[in-house]
Every structure is written in C-alpha cells, then in structure tokens.
XYZ file of C-alpha atoms in Angstrom:
487
model
C 54.204 42.592 -3.682
C 54.472 39.144 -5.954
C 57.586 37.254 -6.147
C 58.808 35.777 -9.227
C 61.583 33.381 -10.402
C 63.583 37.129 -11.125
C 64.169 37.596 -8.162
C 64.849 34.438 -6.952
C 67.893 34.866 -9.828
C 68.215 37.910 -8.059
C 68.573 36.630 -4.573
C 70.622 33.589 -5.255
C 73.351 35.439 -6.569
C 73.781 37.733 -3.064
C 76.635 36.191 -1.615
C 75.848 38.172 1.613
C 72.399 36.442 2.000
C 73.160 32.737 1.293
C 70.535 30.315 1.087
C 69.417 30.599 4.922
C 68.275 35.036 3.697
C 66.744 33.602 0.806
C 64.741 31.077 2.942
C 63.724 33.805 5.471
C 62.890 36.139 2.824
C 60.663 33.374 0.836
C 58.652 32.104 4.083
C 58.327 36.118 5.275
C 56.365 36.562 1.780
C 54.421 33.384 2.167
C 52.922 34.783 4.677
C 52.320 37.903 3.841
C 50.953 36.680 0.522
C 48.804 34.237 2.702
C 47.570 37.528 5.321
C 46.872 39.530 2.553
C 44.862 37.078 0.856
C 42.853 36.080 4.248
C 42.285 40.180 4.268
C 40.758 40.243 0.947
C 38.418 36.989 2.015
C 37.075 38.521 4.979
C 36.568 41.774 3.014
C 34.431 40.639 0.617
C 32.970 38.361 3.307
C 32.359 42.128 5.178
C 30.556 42.797 1.915
C 28.132 40.708 1.453
C 24.879 41.368 3.421
C 24.494 37.602 4.578
C 25.749 37.177 8.757
C 28.088 34.482 7.923
C 30.930 33.320 10.923
C 33.355 30.147 10.130
C 34.135 27.611 12.521
C 36.929 25.229 14.335
C 36.039 21.534 14.551
C 34.566 21.205 17.610
C 32.468 24.564 16.844
C 34.476 27.275 18.629
C 33.786 30.863 16.097
C 36.399 32.154 14.678
C 35.769 34.292 12.265
C 31.745 36.535 11.832
C 31.291 39.284 9.114
C 30.060 42.384 9.520
C 26.799 41.271 8.916
C 26.336 38.580 11.036
C 28.320 40.921 14.336
C 24.995 42.949 13.377
C 22.631 40.037 13.848
C 24.398 38.396 16.949
C 25.440 41.268 18.411
C 28.778 40.304 18.981
C 31.974 38.473 17.429
C 34.524 36.609 18.258
C 37.211 38.944 19.189
C 35.354 40.902 22.509
C 35.984 37.213 24.423
C 32.592 36.328 25.547
C 32.593 32.855 24.184
C 29.150 33.353 22.735
C 27.624 30.613 20.532
C 25.157 31.295 17.907
C 23.061 28.263 19.034
C 22.457 30.741 21.952
C 19.660 33.317 19.708
C 19.160 31.146 17.398
C 15.593 29.151 17.583
C 13.438 26.553 15.520
C 10.651 27.756 13.207
C 8.047 27.066 16.256
C 10.260 29.025 18.378
C 11.880 26.165 20.780
C 15.886 26.632 21.748
C 18.180 24.691 19.469
C 19.775 22.026 21.550
C 23.547 21.886 22.531
C 24.732 19.670 19.508
C 21.596 20.065 17.303
C 21.770 23.182 15.231
C 22.641 22.721 11.757
C 26.181 23.995 12.458
C 26.353 21.089 14.648
C 24.615 18.459 12.484
C 27.247 19.620 9.485
C 30.236 19.240 12.039
C 28.973 15.522 13.645
C 27.879 14.210 10.487
C 30.370 15.529 7.958
C 27.528 16.673 5.327
C 26.147 20.198 3.822
C 22.444 21.731 5.252
C 20.616 23.767 3.547
C 17.777 26.273 3.898
C 16.881 25.027 7.726
C 14.964 27.278 8.575
C 14.627 29.004 11.561
C 14.631 32.003 13.852
C 16.972 34.681 15.369
C 15.658 36.160 18.980
C 16.924 39.309 20.285
C 16.161 41.153 23.490
C 13.391 44.159 22.311
C 13.450 43.292 18.978
C 11.367 41.258 16.740
C 12.597 37.942 15.588
C 14.575 37.792 12.626
C 13.825 35.052 10.293
C 16.655 33.416 8.556
C 16.940 30.161 6.355
C 20.635 28.246 7.600
C 22.769 26.600 5.514
C 25.907 25.008 7.195
C 29.052 23.587 5.248
C 31.589 21.025 6.689
C 35.565 22.302 6.067
C 37.512 19.723 5.236
C 41.620 19.405 4.563
C 42.016 15.684 2.847
C 40.489 13.454 5.280
C 40.450 15.784 8.235
C 37.211 18.170 9.540
C 39.213 21.447 10.535
C 35.515 23.537 10.414
C 32.311 24.963 8.824
C 31.314 27.343 7.604
C 27.588 28.893 8.385
C 25.623 31.649 6.583
C 22.470 32.905 7.124
C 20.070 34.572 5.220
C 16.703 36.388 6.363
C 13.582 36.173 4.744
C 10.550 37.986 5.250
C 7.003 37.142 4.624
C 7.391 36.700 0.880
C 10.543 35.159 0.715
C 8.447 32.803 3.549
C 5.601 32.548 1.133
C 8.092 31.588 -2.145
C 10.068 29.584 0.022
C 6.730 27.422 1.324
C 4.974 27.481 -2.090
C 8.322 25.813 -4.251
C 8.723 23.104 -1.006
C 4.775 22.579 -1.460
C 5.013 21.967 -5.514
C 7.889 19.992 -4.793
C 5.784 17.933 -2.055
C 3.349 17.558 -4.629
C 5.625 16.460 -7.603
C 6.813 13.736 -5.514
C 3.470 12.625 -3.772
C 2.589 8.530 -4.374
C -1.451 10.329 -4.782
C -2.178 11.936 -7.754
C -2.814 15.654 -7.275
C -4.921 17.652 -9.907
C -6.197 21.003 -9.931
C -9.143 22.644 -12.209
C -10.601 25.492 -12.498
C -13.978 26.239 -11.356
C -15.737 25.411 -15.432
C -13.708 21.808 -14.361
C -10.890 22.454 -16.978
C -7.404 20.668 -15.732
C -4.943 23.128 -14.577
C -2.039 21.141 -13.118
C -0.708 17.267 -13.447
C 1.423 15.696 -11.078
C 3.284 12.027 -11.873
C 1.009 10.171 -9.990
C -1.631 11.281 -11.841
C 0.030 10.217 -14.797
C 0.631 6.690 -13.123
C -2.319 6.208 -12.646
C -4.810 7.519 -15.226
C -1.625 7.495 -18.327
C -2.319 10.624 -19.455
C 1.006 12.916 -19.460
C 0.382 16.427 -17.711
C 0.947 17.448 -21.593
C -2.442 15.630 -22.601
C -4.251 16.413 -19.715
C -3.143 20.276 -19.104
C -6.340 22.378 -20.394
C -8.802 18.948 -21.068
C -11.887 18.746 -18.681
C -11.646 16.704 -15.967
C -15.391 15.023 -17.274
C -12.684 12.721 -19.638
C -11.603 10.596 -16.475
C -15.724 10.719 -15.469
C -17.191 7.879 -16.147
C -20.776 8.584 -18.644
C -22.740 6.968 -15.497
C -21.314 8.973 -12.421
C -20.964 12.603 -14.562
C -23.030 14.045 -11.761
C -20.656 13.617 -9.506
C -18.948 15.877 -11.450
C -21.731 18.414 -10.712
C -22.372 18.227 -6.954
C -18.486 18.367 -6.744
C -18.412 21.923 -8.525
C -21.429 23.242 -6.304
C -19.816 22.168 -3.292
C -17.075 23.874 -3.801
C -18.105 27.180 -5.308
C -19.967 27.282 -2.235
C -16.593 26.962 -0.448
C -17.245 23.744 0.720
C -14.332 20.745 0.874
C -15.677 17.443 -0.266
C -14.608 14.787 2.474
C -13.246 11.353 0.868
C -15.232 9.136 -0.794
C -14.909 6.004 -3.246
C -15.468 6.256 -6.505
C -14.207 4.859 -10.089
C -12.973 7.033 -13.287
C -11.245 6.161 -16.134
C -7.948 5.356 -17.566
C -6.716 6.271 -21.099
C -6.279 3.206 -22.010
C -10.716 2.994 -21.196
C -10.496 0.743 -17.648
C -11.817 1.708 -14.509
C -9.810 1.669 -11.479
C -11.206 2.009 -7.927
C -10.315 5.554 -6.195
C -10.715 7.201 -2.921
C -11.349 11.410 -3.627
C -10.928 14.183 -1.689
C -11.445 17.608 -3.277
C -10.924 21.476 -1.387
C -11.249 24.653 -2.621
C -8.454 27.062 -3.747
C -8.311 30.294 -3.190
C -6.334 33.388 -4.572
C -4.584 35.397 -1.793
C -7.729 37.839 -1.533
C -9.437 34.644 -0.233
C -11.532 34.245 -3.779
C -12.137 30.977 -4.170
C -10.726 30.441 -7.549
C -10.816 26.330 -8.638
C -10.537 23.249 -6.347
C -7.737 20.469 -6.100
C -8.401 16.888 -5.848
C -6.356 13.690 -4.104
C -6.951 10.750 -5.241
C -5.804 7.511 -4.211
C -5.281 3.674 -5.965
C -7.756 1.296 -4.099
C -7.310 -1.484 -5.766
C -5.749 -3.501 -3.644
C -7.908 -2.557 -0.634
C -11.055 -3.591 -2.859
C -9.443 -6.697 -3.398
C -8.935 -7.822 0.010
C -12.276 -5.690 0.793
C -13.278 -8.995 -1.347
C -11.785 -11.599 0.042
C -12.571 -10.537 3.322
C -16.269 -10.329 2.475
C -15.642 -13.892 0.321
C -14.382 -15.706 3.463
C -17.306 -14.402 6.110
C -19.657 -15.260 3.759
C -18.110 -19.247 3.501
C -17.822 -19.325 7.310
C -21.057 -18.243 7.615
C -21.988 -20.551 4.675
C -20.369 -22.900 6.528
C -21.784 -23.056 10.335
C -25.338 -22.699 8.694
C -23.942 -26.209 6.636
C -23.259 -27.889 10.218
C -26.504 -27.162 11.816
C -28.718 -28.307 8.850
C -26.909 -31.391 8.415
C -26.924 -31.560 11.873
C -30.027 -31.843 12.559
C -30.624 -33.778 9.126
C -28.332 -36.473 10.761
C -30.384 -36.613 13.387
C -33.627 -36.929 11.820
C -32.170 -39.739 10.007
C -31.404 -41.691 12.728
C -34.666 -41.289 14.282
C -36.448 -43.004 11.709
C -34.493 -46.115 12.375
C -33.710 -45.403 16.048
C -35.844 -48.355 18.627
C -34.856 -46.776 21.812
C -33.522 -43.493 23.074
C -29.881 -45.315 23.235
C -29.914 -47.119 20.300
C -30.948 -43.080 18.459
C -27.604 -41.279 20.592
C -25.506 -44.218 19.356
C -26.598 -43.605 15.427
C -26.702 -40.320 15.908
C -23.001 -40.475 17.445
C -22.224 -42.618 14.303
C -23.269 -40.580 11.879
C -21.871 -37.203 13.396
C -18.160 -39.240 13.434
C -18.644 -40.653 10.272
C -19.688 -36.457 8.919
C -16.492 -35.391 11.072
C -14.189 -37.845 8.772
C -15.678 -37.008 5.034
C -15.715 -33.205 6.440
C -11.604 -33.972 6.589
C -11.681 -34.622 3.080
C -12.428 -30.722 1.876
C -9.587 -29.701 4.380
C -6.526 -28.857 2.583
C -3.159 -29.229 3.851
C 0.064 -27.395 2.258
C 3.405 -28.086 2.317
C 4.597 -25.579 -0.540
C 2.439 -23.235 -2.492
C 0.546 -25.307 -5.146
C 1.485 -27.994 -3.355
C -1.205 -30.061 -2.269
C 0.052 -33.189 1.007
C -1.576 -36.071 0.596
C -2.426 -39.687 -1.082
C -4.579 -40.612 -4.719
C -7.630 -42.525 -3.922
C -10.857 -43.802 -5.732
C -13.663 -41.972 -6.428
C -15.852 -44.748 -5.202
C -14.191 -44.657 -2.299
C -14.289 -40.793 -1.965
C -18.029 -40.797 -2.475
C -18.618 -43.462 0.093
C -16.234 -41.269 2.356
C -18.512 -38.878 1.622
C -21.934 -40.241 1.815
C -21.899 -42.797 4.226
C -23.177 -40.509 7.121
C -26.465 -40.201 5.360
C -27.346 -43.990 4.305
C -30.719 -44.912 5.688
C -29.588 -48.150 8.265
C -33.208 -48.918 8.519
C -33.224 -49.532 4.698
C -29.634 -51.270 4.538
C -28.596 -47.817 2.962
C -30.222 -48.045 -0.354
C -31.593 -44.996 0.539
C -28.393 -43.155 -1.975
C -26.983 -46.138 -4.911
C -23.613 -45.769 -6.079
C -23.119 -47.113 -9.705
C -20.909 -47.844 -12.567
C -16.755 -47.568 -13.042
C -14.300 -46.319 -10.135
C -11.690 -44.619 -11.298
C -8.416 -42.955 -9.225
C -8.026 -39.524 -8.383
C -5.586 -37.431 -8.264
C -4.038 -35.860 -4.355
C -4.160 -32.713 -6.300
C -8.166 -33.065 -7.173
C -9.639 -34.823 -4.008
C -9.941 -31.889 -1.235
C -11.819 -29.993 -4.595
C -13.622 -32.846 -5.372
C -14.794 -34.349 -2.065
C -15.729 -30.182 -1.078
C -17.687 -30.328 -4.051
C -19.798 -33.432 -3.111
C -20.115 -32.241 0.064
C -21.958 -29.881 -1.386
C -24.352 -32.037 -2.623
C -25.533 -33.993 -0.345
C -25.506 -30.759 2.233
C -27.924 -29.700 -0.294
C -29.745 -32.784 -0.732
C -30.085 -32.714 3.321
C -31.527 -29.325 3.602
C -33.623 -29.005 0.548
C -33.663 -32.007 -1.493
C -34.069 -36.199 -1.412
C -32.471 -36.122 1.460
C -35.152 -34.368 3.402
C -37.853 -36.834 3.556
C -37.954 -40.381 4.629
C -38.599 -41.117 1.019
C -35.863 -39.390 -0.937
C -33.324 -41.335 -3.050
C -30.427 -40.682 -4.266
C -28.725 -42.574 -7.768
C -24.946 -41.452 -8.212
C -23.541 -43.065 -11.995
C -20.038 -42.649 -12.109
C -18.770 -42.804 -15.684
C -14.881 -42.745 -17.503
C -13.161 -41.490 -20.426
C -9.698 -41.275 -21.887
C -9.971 -37.477 -21.040
C -12.274 -37.379 -17.763
C -14.866 -38.594 -15.334
C -18.086 -37.953 -15.350
C -20.620 -38.121 -11.967
C -24.403 -38.012 -12.453
C -26.268 -36.949 -9.238
C -30.349 -38.072 -9.909
C -32.707 -37.047 -6.457
C -36.027 -38.344 -6.545
C -38.692 -38.858 -3.721
C -37.854 -35.267 -1.943
C -40.124 -31.608 -2.036
C -41.880 -31.228 -5.868
C -39.628 -28.896 -7.657
C -42.201 -26.107 -9.018
C -40.059 -24.028 -10.330
C -36.593 -23.112 -11.144
C -34.160 -21.274 -8.272
C -34.325 -17.397 -9.309
C -30.038 -17.403 -7.826
C -27.336 -19.954 -7.219
C -26.649 -20.044 -3.193
C -23.104 -19.188 -1.983
C -22.448 -23.367 -2.205
C -23.517 -23.815 -5.535
C -21.880 -20.472 -6.516
C -18.583 -21.630 -4.676
C -19.470 -25.243 -6.528
C -18.894 -24.106 -9.458
C -15.926 -22.335 -9.521
C -13.811 -24.953 -8.049
C -15.284 -27.246 -10.298
C -14.022 -24.648 -12.933
C -11.445 -22.982 -11.357
C -9.032 -25.680 -9.398
C -10.391 -28.598 -11.587
C -10.382 -27.564 -15.226
C -14.529 -28.944 -15.501
C -18.049 -28.502 -16.055
C -20.958 -28.716 -13.769
C -24.976 -28.990 -14.859
C -27.918 -28.575 -13.105
C -31.144 -29.639 -14.006
C -34.006 -28.743 -11.921
C -36.669 -31.558 -12.831
C -40.333 -31.454 -11.201
C -39.754 -35.294 -9.394
C -35.704 -33.561 -8.090
C -32.828 -32.292 -9.586
C -30.050 -34.277 -11.616
C -26.390 -32.575 -11.079
C -23.924 -33.837 -13.886
C -20.189 -33.188 -13.240
C -17.135 -33.633 -15.948
C -13.763 -33.482 -14.855
C -10.781 -33.961 -16.352
C -8.192 -37.343 -15.297
C -5.531 -34.145 -14.997
C -6.838 -31.273 -13.322
C -5.491 -27.803 -14.746
C -2.587 -26.406 -12.502
C-alpha cells in the first residue's frame, strides 16, 4: 500500500478523524512499510548462497539468513544464545579467541575486514573453509552493529586466492623477482626489478636474461640453467649484473625451479637484492681493520727502532732506560698530532701551527743524541699550517718517519735524513731525502698500506700531490700541498 499526498488530502477532509487519526494512520502505514522493507531485505538475504548474519554493537547475533542457519546449525530464534565464534577457527585450526574474531575486530576498530581466511568446524563433518567479511554498521558516529558474510571456497578457489596474494607480494616486494623459461627468456618482471636494473617490464619481458649478465659472467647462466633443469635450486651467492645504463651493480642472487601443476620444471624464479650498501660497509670495515693492523705493526717497529737509537748513545742501562722513556714520550706526543678531534662534521678542532714546529714534533723521537741530532736535518722556509690540515699532514709525515725507521735511513746508524721546506704564493713544498740507509736495488712492485693511505690523505684531504723517487742511495719524497686545503 502506497501512502500518497492524495491520500493525505482525502483524510484531512474527514472530520471524524481529525489530526490525531491522521497521525495514527500515517504511523501505522510507515511501520507497515518499514516491516515490508525489512521482510524484503531478509528475503533477499535468504536467497543468497553466502552465509550472512548481523549483530548488535556488542556482537549479539540478531539475524541469520538461511545459508548461515544451515552452516552454523542454529539461529537467533532458537534462544540458545550461540555465537558464530564458537564454530569459527583460524586456517591452522586454532580457535578464534573471544573478542578476536573478524567480527569483533570490525566492531572494536570500526573498520571493515575483507577476506580473512577461516574454517568452520562442525561435529562429524569435514571442515568448511571460508573467507570472512565483517563490516561495522554506523548511524552517523554511533556504532549500531555489524553485518557479516562467510563465502565458502574450495581448493581451486583457495589456489586462486593464494595465487593472487602471491602476485601481490611479488609486485610489492623490495627485491627484484624475475621468472624465466628454460631457455633463459624473461617471463615476468616486477617493479623492484625495474628500479634495480632500469628496464621497464615491457622492455624486459621476452628478452634473454643474458642482457643483465656481464660478458665475463655468462658461464654463470649456463651453470644456473643446468641446475634448474635437474631440479636443484641455486643457493644465495654474490655476483655482478649490468643495468640498462651500462653500470654494474653488486647483487645477492637466489634461483629456484618453477614447476607446473604436474610437477614438471618449466622455468626458474630469480630473486636479486642490491647489496651496494653492504659492499661499501664491508670495504670500510676492511679498511679500518687493515689500518688498525698497520698501525699496531708500526708501533711495534717504531718502538724497536727507538730502542736501537737509544742503545747507540747510552753509556749504561739507566741511561738507556731514560733515553727510551724520553723517546717514547716524544713519540706519543707526536702521535697525538695525527688524531682527529671533531666537534662538528667537517670542522676540525685545534689551532694552526707552523710547518717547522710540526716537523720537529714528528722527528724528535728519532734524533740521535750521540750525534747531537744531526742524523735528521731540517732546512728551508717555515710556513703557517691551517688547523684543518694539521692532523692530516702529521699523519703523512708520521708515515715517512715510520718507514724510514723500518726500512730506510733511520734503520742504520749511518743513515741521514734531510728535510727541505719551500713556499710559494699558492703552495708549500717538502722534499724528504734519505741517504746512508740500506741500498735500494729495485723499485717496490707495489705500495704498502701506509703508503697508499699517505697518498690518499695528500690527494683527497689536502688537495696536494706526493711523488716517490727511488734512488740507489735512498728514497727522495716530494710532497706539495696548497696553502688552503680542499674542503
């Protein structure tokens, strides 16, 4: 029955009804219409094959459609006070604890739960696998209940569901995931592969995987395909691959066989992770370890050299002990100059000093008191050294004296060193000349760690140059640095 404006006009002209009669009739009509709408909605729900039930704001079941009644074996009308959570289980068979079912989560967090996987366990029957959808019902800001739907799915549906989930995981993975056939042709290519190698999926799919492999590593792909054809995965290993722009990138690579539904191997799945940062950290760690080893060896060698120098001039054990202590103290003070003290990144603490002051501090432990210090001669002009360059320059000069003590002029009683300083408008020159030490018969085939460190310090931190001239009578080192070191 439809209640129209014409009905209202007709009723208003019936004096026996009045306003009260009109209101009662209208209310009865609206209640009837609401009941009819509810019955229609219930009929629609009952016609659906999915189990649907509604609850109030506390989770009490108010309505079940026919499918839900069949699934759960009971309904709100039987007065048993049952709860769907009593029959619902998680996919692994564990019970959904009170207050932690998808329905409870939807009510508590006021958000829809879509596609939670679960099972319904009923006595004497096979478990029924379902997808659970729970949606809170709100009247404005007020929570009034929830509507819940359970969708049964079989093994095929389950396989499709997990296939979709797997596709989502692959697409969103931070690792490059690539599949290829047994001929090495690329079949799939995720977003992370695009970021890592620079090729879009449309550029990569259908092309040979060899486009990523440097020429000198093609044998890797041959070995990988052989393992895959034999059903053997390739364990994680580190290698290099080529990007679209031609640059090389270090990666960690894992390869697994791909099988079809019959178990036949049809290709391979590759997972590649960029390890550039790990490689840099590893190199930095090795550099620190090598430097520590180098410095420890140097300390031991220098200590031995200082003892030898002290023995040349000592007249008795007490005098030698005193000389050794003085030299070690001077060596310690000189070594302090090589330490960086940073208050802010790129800002070195300290005061400027002069070149001669710095050199005297470095060479003082090695002066031969028996010859009044004439084994090391300092000549030439002095110059102010900027505070930011002092520590770096001290490190380089300390390396010179250490090498002279271990291999050069300071390793013998007859050895001599002349240090000549010169200045110009734009730079400072230091020429370090050794003679009287062990004869040099050939140029060293490679630089030691200390020499490499000295060269990198001069060129990288001081913006200067360093040259070694290996003469038969001794090495001549020419060091040039600008007055204002590179920032």
